[in-house]
mmCIF file of C-alpha atoms in Angstrom:
data_model
loop_
_atom_site.group_PDB
_atom_site.id
_atom_site.type_symbol
_atom_site.label_atom_id
_atom_site.label_comp_id
_atom_site.label_asym_id
_atom_site.label_seq_id
_atom_site.Cartn_x
_atom_site.Cartn_y
_atom_site.Cartn_z
ATOM 1 C CA UNK A 3 0.024 0.003 0.002
ATOM 2 C CA UNK A 4 0.997 3.654 -0.378
ATOM 3 C CA UNK A 5 1.031 5.207 3.044
ATOM 4 C CA UNK A 6 -0.468 8.666 3.329
ATOM 5 C CA UNK A 7 -1.098 11.212 0.647
ATOM 6 C CA UNK A 8 1.644 13.892 1.087
ATOM 7 C CA UNK A 9 2.712 13.163 -2.501
ATOM 8 C CA UNK A 10 -0.717 14.472 -3.651
ATOM 9 C CA UNK A 11 -0.187 17.738 -1.845
ATOM 10 C CA UNK A 12 3.289 18.185 -3.239
ATOM 11 C CA UNK A 13 2.110 17.757 -6.852
ATOM 12 C CA UNK A 14 -1.255 19.483 -6.495
ATOM 13 C CA UNK A 15 0.299 22.818 -5.413
ATOM 14 C CA UNK A 16 2.037 23.493 -8.803
ATOM 15 C CA UNK A 17 -0.876 21.996 -10.653
ATOM 16 C CA UNK A 18 -3.364 24.433 -9.069
ATOM 17 C CA UNK A 19 -1.002 27.292 -9.628
ATOM 18 C CA UNK A 20 -0.884 26.400 -13.374
ATOM 19 C CA UNK A 21 -4.624 26.195 -13.497
ATOM 20 C CA UNK A 22 -4.937 29.677 -11.960
ATOM 21 C CA UNK A 23 -2.476 31.083 -14.371
ATOM 22 C CA UNK A 24 -4.439 29.707 -17.327
ATOM 23 C CA UNK A 25 -7.722 30.933 -15.811
ATOM 24 C CA UNK A 26 -6.233 34.459 -15.453
ATOM 25 C CA UNK A 27 -5.304 34.361 -19.109
ATOM 26 C CA UNK A 28 -1.607 35.204 -18.421
ATOM 27 C CA UNK A 29 -0.354 34.128 -21.788
ATOM 28 C CA UNK A 30 2.852 35.536 -23.184
ATOM 29 C CA UNK A 31 1.152 35.881 -26.584
ATOM 30 C CA UNK A 32 -1.271 38.452 -25.145
ATOM 31 C CA UNK A 33 1.539 40.890 -24.301
ATOM 32 C CA UNK A 34 3.070 40.858 -27.801
ATOM 33 C CA UNK A 35 2.480 43.887 -30.016
ATOM 34 C CA UNK A 36 1.282 41.591 -32.872
ATOM 35 C CA UNK A 37 -1.261 39.748 -30.681
ATOM 36 C CA UNK A 38 -3.999 41.029 -32.964
ATOM 37 C CA UNK A 39 -2.574 39.161 -35.868
ATOM 38 C CA UNK A 40 -3.145 35.701 -34.444
ATOM 39 C CA UNK A 41 -4.843 34.659 -37.675
ATOM 40 C CA UNK A 42 -1.531 35.022 -39.419
ATOM 41 C CA UNK A 43 0.070 32.327 -37.220
ATOM 42 C CA UNK A 44 0.289 29.028 -39.097
ATOM 43 C CA UNK A 45 -1.550 26.025 -37.664
ATOM 44 C CA UNK A 46 0.396 23.558 -35.530
ATOM 45 C CA UNK A 47 1.656 20.709 -37.774
ATOM 46 C CA UNK A 48 1.482 17.058 -36.994
ATOM 47 C CA UNK A 49 5.197 16.855 -36.726
ATOM 48 C CA UNK A 50 5.201 19.461 -33.883
ATOM 49 C CA UNK A 51 2.466 17.556 -32.087
ATOM 50 C CA UNK A 52 4.366 14.260 -32.415
ATOM 51 C CA UNK A 53 7.541 15.789 -31.026
ATOM 52 C CA UNK A 54 5.559 17.213 -28.102
ATOM 53 C CA UNK A 55 4.093 13.787 -27.445
ATOM 54 C CA UNK A 56 7.605 12.268 -27.468
ATOM 55 C CA UNK A 57 8.668 14.785 -24.879
ATOM 56 C CA UNK A 58 5.702 13.817 -22.660
ATOM 57 C CA UNK A 59 6.412 10.131 -22.933
ATOM 58 C CA UNK A 60 10.158 10.580 -22.237
ATOM 59 C CA UNK A 61 9.626 12.857 -19.255
ATOM 60 C CA UNK A 62 6.863 10.588 -17.956
ATOM 61 C CA UNK A 63 9.366 7.718 -17.826
ATOM 62 C CA UNK A 64 11.973 9.828 -16.044
ATOM 63 C CA UNK A 65 9.710 11.425 -13.461
ATOM 64 C CA UNK A 66 7.591 8.301 -12.699
ATOM 65 C CA UNK A 67 10.728 6.325 -11.969
ATOM 66 C CA UNK A 68 12.273 9.228 -10.095
ATOM 67 C CA UNK A 69 9.165 9.795 -7.990
ATOM 68 C CA UNK A 70 7.977 6.248 -7.359
ATOM 69 C CA UNK A 71 11.035 4.121 -8.013
ATOM 70 C CA UNK A 72 12.240 3.997 -4.360
ATOM 71 C CA UNK A 73 8.846 2.906 -2.999
ATOM 72 C CA UNK A 74 8.521 0.307 -5.782
ATOM 73 C CA UNK A 75 11.864 -1.178 -4.835
ATOM 74 C CA UNK A 76 10.957 -1.078 -1.150
ATOM 75 C CA UNK A 77 7.728 -3.011 -1.847
ATOM 76 C CA UNK A 78 9.011 -5.596 -4.397
ATOM 77 C CA UNK A 79 12.458 -6.331 -2.869
ATOM 78 C CA UNK A 80 11.354 -5.896 0.784
ATOM 79 C CA UNK A 81 14.287 -3.602 1.657
ATOM 80 C CA UNK A 82 14.382 -0.685 3.994
ATOM 81 C CA UNK A 83 13.463 2.811 2.799
ATOM 82 C CA UNK A 84 17.064 3.899 3.175
ATOM 83 C CA UNK A 85 18.286 1.007 1.066
ATOM 84 C CA UNK A 86 15.657 1.696 -1.677
ATOM 85 C CA UNK A 87 16.579 5.349 -1.809
ATOM 86 C CA UNK A 88 20.256 4.378 -2.103
ATOM 87 C CA UNK A 89 19.486 2.121 -5.006
ATOM 88 C CA UNK A 90 17.656 4.907 -6.763
ATOM 89 C CA UNK A 91 20.875 6.967 -6.715
ATOM 90 C CA UNK A 92 22.016 4.521 -9.410
ATOM 91 C CA UNK A 93 19.183 5.661 -11.631
ATOM 92 C CA UNK A 94 20.052 9.374 -11.239
ATOM 93 C CA UNK A 95 23.773 8.594 -11.676
ATOM 94 C CA UNK A 96 22.860 6.799 -14.917
ATOM 95 C CA UNK A 97 21.017 9.949 -16.212
ATOM 96 C CA UNK A 98 24.209 11.983 -15.732
ATOM 97 C CA UNK A 99 26.421 9.323 -17.256
ATOM 98 C CA UNK A 100 24.101 8.912 -20.225
ATOM 99 C CA UNK A 101 23.926 12.611 -20.996
ATOM 100 C CA UNK A 102 27.689 12.973 -20.786
ATOM 101 C CA UNK A 103 28.181 9.978 -23.049
ATOM 102 C CA UNK A 104 25.514 11.255 -25.477
ATOM 103 C CA UNK A 105 27.624 14.372 -26.172
ATOM 104 C CA UNK A 106 30.417 12.122 -27.479
ATOM 105 C CA UNK A 107 28.066 9.779 -29.394
ATOM 106 C CA UNK A 108 26.413 12.622 -31.218
ATOM 107 C CA UNK A 109 29.751 13.292 -32.901
ATOM 108 C CA UNK A 110 29.919 9.778 -34.243
ATOM 109 C CA UNK A 111 26.246 8.922 -35.127
ATOM 110 C CA UNK A 112 23.190 10.651 -36.448
ATOM 111 C CA UNK A 113 20.852 11.972 -33.754
ATOM 112 C CA UNK A 114 17.812 10.205 -35.042
ATOM 113 C CA UNK A 115 19.611 6.781 -35.125
ATOM 114 C CA UNK A 116 20.768 7.390 -31.537
ATOM 115 C CA UNK A 117 17.238 8.420 -30.594
ATOM 116 C CA UNK A 118 15.777 5.107 -31.743
ATOM 117 C CA UNK A 119 18.587 3.211 -30.048
ATOM 118 C CA UNK A 120 17.886 5.061 -26.742
ATOM 119 C CA UNK A 121 14.187 4.357 -26.872
ATOM 120 C CA UNK A 122 14.854 0.595 -27.485
ATOM 121 C CA UNK A 123 17.421 0.558 -24.752
ATOM 122 C CA UNK A 124 14.953 2.214 -22.384
ATOM 123 C CA UNK A 125 12.440 -0.512 -23.007
ATOM 124 C CA UNK A 126 15.074 -3.196 -22.394
ATOM 125 C CA UNK A 127 16.388 -1.564 -19.248
ATOM 126 C CA UNK A 128 12.993 -0.911 -17.726
ATOM 127 C CA UNK A 129 11.952 -4.532 -18.376
ATOM 128 C CA UNK A 130 15.083 -5.701 -16.583
ATOM 129 C CA UNK A 131 14.511 -3.303 -13.685
ATOM 130 C CA UNK A 132 10.852 -3.941 -13.196
ATOM 131 C CA UNK A 133 10.475 -7.635 -14.002
ATOM 132 C CA UNK A 134 13.445 -9.089 -12.222
ATOM 133 C CA UNK A 135 13.417 -10.327 -8.603
ATOM 134 C CA UNK A 136 17.162 -10.216 -8.140
ATOM 135 C CA UNK A 137 18.283 -7.129 -6.280
ATOM 136 C CA UNK A 138 21.663 -6.943 -8.024
ATOM 137 C CA UNK A 139 20.089 -7.215 -11.483
ATOM 138 C CA UNK A 140 17.690 -4.434 -10.447
ATOM 139 C CA UNK A 141 20.663 -2.239 -9.516
ATOM 140 C CA UNK A 142 22.235 -2.816 -12.926
ATOM 141 C CA UNK A 143 18.905 -2.160 -14.618
ATOM 142 C CA UNK A 144 18.477 1.078 -12.762
ATOM 143 C CA UNK A 145 21.865 2.339 -13.909
ATOM 144 C CA UNK A 146 21.150 1.143 -17.541
ATOM 145 C CA UNK A 147 17.663 2.728 -17.480
ATOM 146 C CA UNK A 148 18.870 6.064 -16.163
ATOM 147 C CA UNK A 149 21.548 6.268 -18.809
ATOM 148 C CA UNK A 150 19.039 5.550 -21.625
ATOM 149 C CA UNK A 151 16.176 7.761 -20.305
ATOM 150 C CA UNK A 152 18.492 10.576 -19.642
ATOM 151 C CA UNK A 153 19.387 10.768 -23.354
ATOM 152 C CA UNK A 154 15.723 10.879 -24.582
ATOM 153 C CA UNK A 155 15.048 14.590 -24.161
ATOM 154 C CA UNK A 156 18.238 16.003 -25.667
ATOM 155 C CA UNK A 157 17.963 13.646 -28.633
ATOM 156 C CA UNK A 158 14.352 14.613 -29.125
ATOM 157 C CA UNK A 159 15.424 18.172 -29.554
ATOM 158 C CA UNK A 160 18.333 17.233 -31.804
ATOM 159 C CA UNK A 161 16.070 15.123 -34.022
ATOM 160 C CA UNK A 162 13.497 17.956 -34.081
ATOM 161 C CA UNK A 163 16.125 20.327 -35.402
ATOM 162 C CA UNK A 164 16.957 17.852 -38.139
ATOM 163 C CA UNK A 165 13.344 16.898 -39.193
ATOM 164 C CA UNK A 166 11.601 20.288 -38.614
ATOM 165 C CA UNK A 167 14.179 23.075 -38.587
ATOM 166 C CA UNK A 168 11.520 25.711 -39.548
ATOM 167 C CA UNK A 169 9.436 24.817 -36.553
ATOM 168 C CA UNK A 170 12.090 24.316 -33.888
ATOM 169 C CA UNK A 171 11.028 27.423 -31.928
ATOM 170 C CA UNK A 172 7.470 26.171 -31.661
ATOM 171 C CA UNK A 173 8.664 22.655 -30.735
ATOM 172 C CA UNK A 174 11.109 23.908 -27.992
ATOM 173 C CA UNK A 175 8.620 26.289 -26.371
ATOM 174 C CA UNK A 176 5.885 23.649 -26.377
ATOM 175 C CA UNK A 177 8.346 21.032 -25.117
ATOM 176 C CA UNK A 178 8.917 23.095 -21.896
ATOM 177 C CA UNK A 179 5.176 23.098 -21.245
ATOM 178 C CA UNK A 180 4.930 19.407 -22.045
ATOM 179 C CA UNK A 181 7.722 18.651 -19.569
ATOM 180 C CA UNK A 182 5.786 20.406 -16.813
ATOM 181 C CA UNK A 183 2.534 18.626 -17.830
ATOM 182 C CA UNK A 184 4.153 15.164 -17.677
ATOM 183 C CA UNK A 185 5.948 16.005 -14.471
ATOM 184 C CA UNK A 186 2.562 16.798 -12.756
ATOM 185 C CA UNK A 187 0.234 14.355 -14.520
ATOM 186 C CA UNK A 188 2.094 11.022 -14.578
ATOM 187 C CA UNK A 189 3.281 10.779 -10.977
ATOM 188 C CA UNK A 190 -0.259 11.790 -9.903
ATOM 189 C CA UNK A 191 -1.770 9.193 -12.169
ATOM 190 C CA UNK A 192 0.681 6.495 -11.016
ATOM 191 C CA UNK A 193 -0.018 7.309 -7.373
ATOM 192 C CA UNK A 194 -3.798 7.115 -7.986
ATOM 193 C CA UNK A 195 -3.458 3.760 -9.847
ATOM 194 C CA UNK A 196 -1.149 2.566 -7.087
ATOM 195 C CA UNK A 197 -3.905 3.082 -4.492
ATOM 196 C CA UNK A 198 -6.253 1.042 -6.546
ATOM 197 C CA UNK A 199 -4.226 -1.887 -7.924
ATOM 198 C CA UNK A 200 -1.020 -1.522 -6.036
ATOM 199 C CA UNK A 201 2.176 0.413 -7.049
ATOM 200 C CA UNK A 202 4.044 -2.762 -7.887
ATOM 201 C CA UNK A 203 1.490 -3.485 -10.630
ATOM 202 C CA UNK A 204 0.703 0.044 -11.756
ATOM 203 C CA UNK A 205 4.302 1.071 -12.420
ATOM 204 C CA UNK A 206 4.562 -1.729 -15.019
ATOM 205 C CA UNK A 207 2.332 0.366 -17.295
ATOM 206 C CA UNK A 208 5.248 2.564 -18.156
ATOM 207 C CA UNK A 209 6.687 -0.300 -20.095
ATOM 208 C CA UNK A 210 4.183 0.573 -22.814
ATOM 209 C CA UNK A 211 5.668 4.053 -23.252
ATOM 210 C CA UNK A 212 8.862 3.005 -25.251
ATOM 211 C CA UNK A 213 6.688 1.146 -27.642
ATOM 212 C CA UNK A 214 4.515 4.211 -28.116
ATOM 213 C CA UNK A 215 7.566 6.367 -28.731
ATOM 214 C CA UNK A 216 8.852 3.990 -31.391
ATOM 215 C CA UNK A 217 5.549 4.238 -33.175
ATOM 216 C CA UNK A 218 5.585 8.028 -33.040
ATOM 217 C CA UNK A 219 9.182 8.152 -34.401
ATOM 218 C CA UNK A 220 8.150 5.877 -37.206
ATOM 219 C CA UNK A 221 5.281 8.216 -38.056
ATOM 220 C CA UNK A 222 7.682 11.163 -38.270
ATOM 221 C CA UNK A 223 10.055 9.269 -40.506
ATOM 222 C CA UNK A 224 7.269 8.214 -42.806
ATOM 223 C CA UNK A 225 5.848 11.704 -43.081
ATOM 224 C CA UNK A 226 9.318 13.115 -43.809
ATOM 225 C CA UNK A 227 9.746 10.551 -46.579
ATOM 226 C CA UNK A 228 6.426 11.381 -48.105
ATOM 227 C CA UNK A 229 7.284 15.109 -48.129
ATOM 228 C CA UNK A 230 10.715 14.344 -49.680
ATOM 229 C CA UNK A 231 9.024 12.541 -52.483
#
């Protein structure tokens, strides 16, 4: 079981603040001198929406594991809270290692090829982490998963610059909002599902996200090939 609901309060405070900001109409567009010419703004393309969806999925993986990973380990491996938190440091260390290694790898390989590789590696690493009962294998999986997940966001932006250079400003500004959305929504959703079916079962649902991301990347590639023809 998930003891208490302080996590709800922690996540609801920024969520309510965001709702109030939207209700007040505090949009940066409204302050621009050309705000009356909104009709001249081109519609949002499918490519932009897909890249935003990829950001949401990638950040959902990172924040769900970061927020609930320690408690999941504590429940499934029956270790102390201190031990579970210590194991999660491997995940965060993996994020740092992965992003440092990604800088070097981007000099050797295309960003879109690396992006697909990282998504596949994320699915494998999370499967190892969440489906094994061996605590040492879990530790290795956490490090591997952190390294792969940590590379998703920067490679998303790199791939966006390659596939949609004319829309990179819209993609990046929207990506920042999507990051905040996934940070608030997915940990809340996971906590809610955890109270219903158990956190050890609910967290397995994130294994679907890498498959969804691969499908989205395939859609971008296909649409790019059609335009090129």
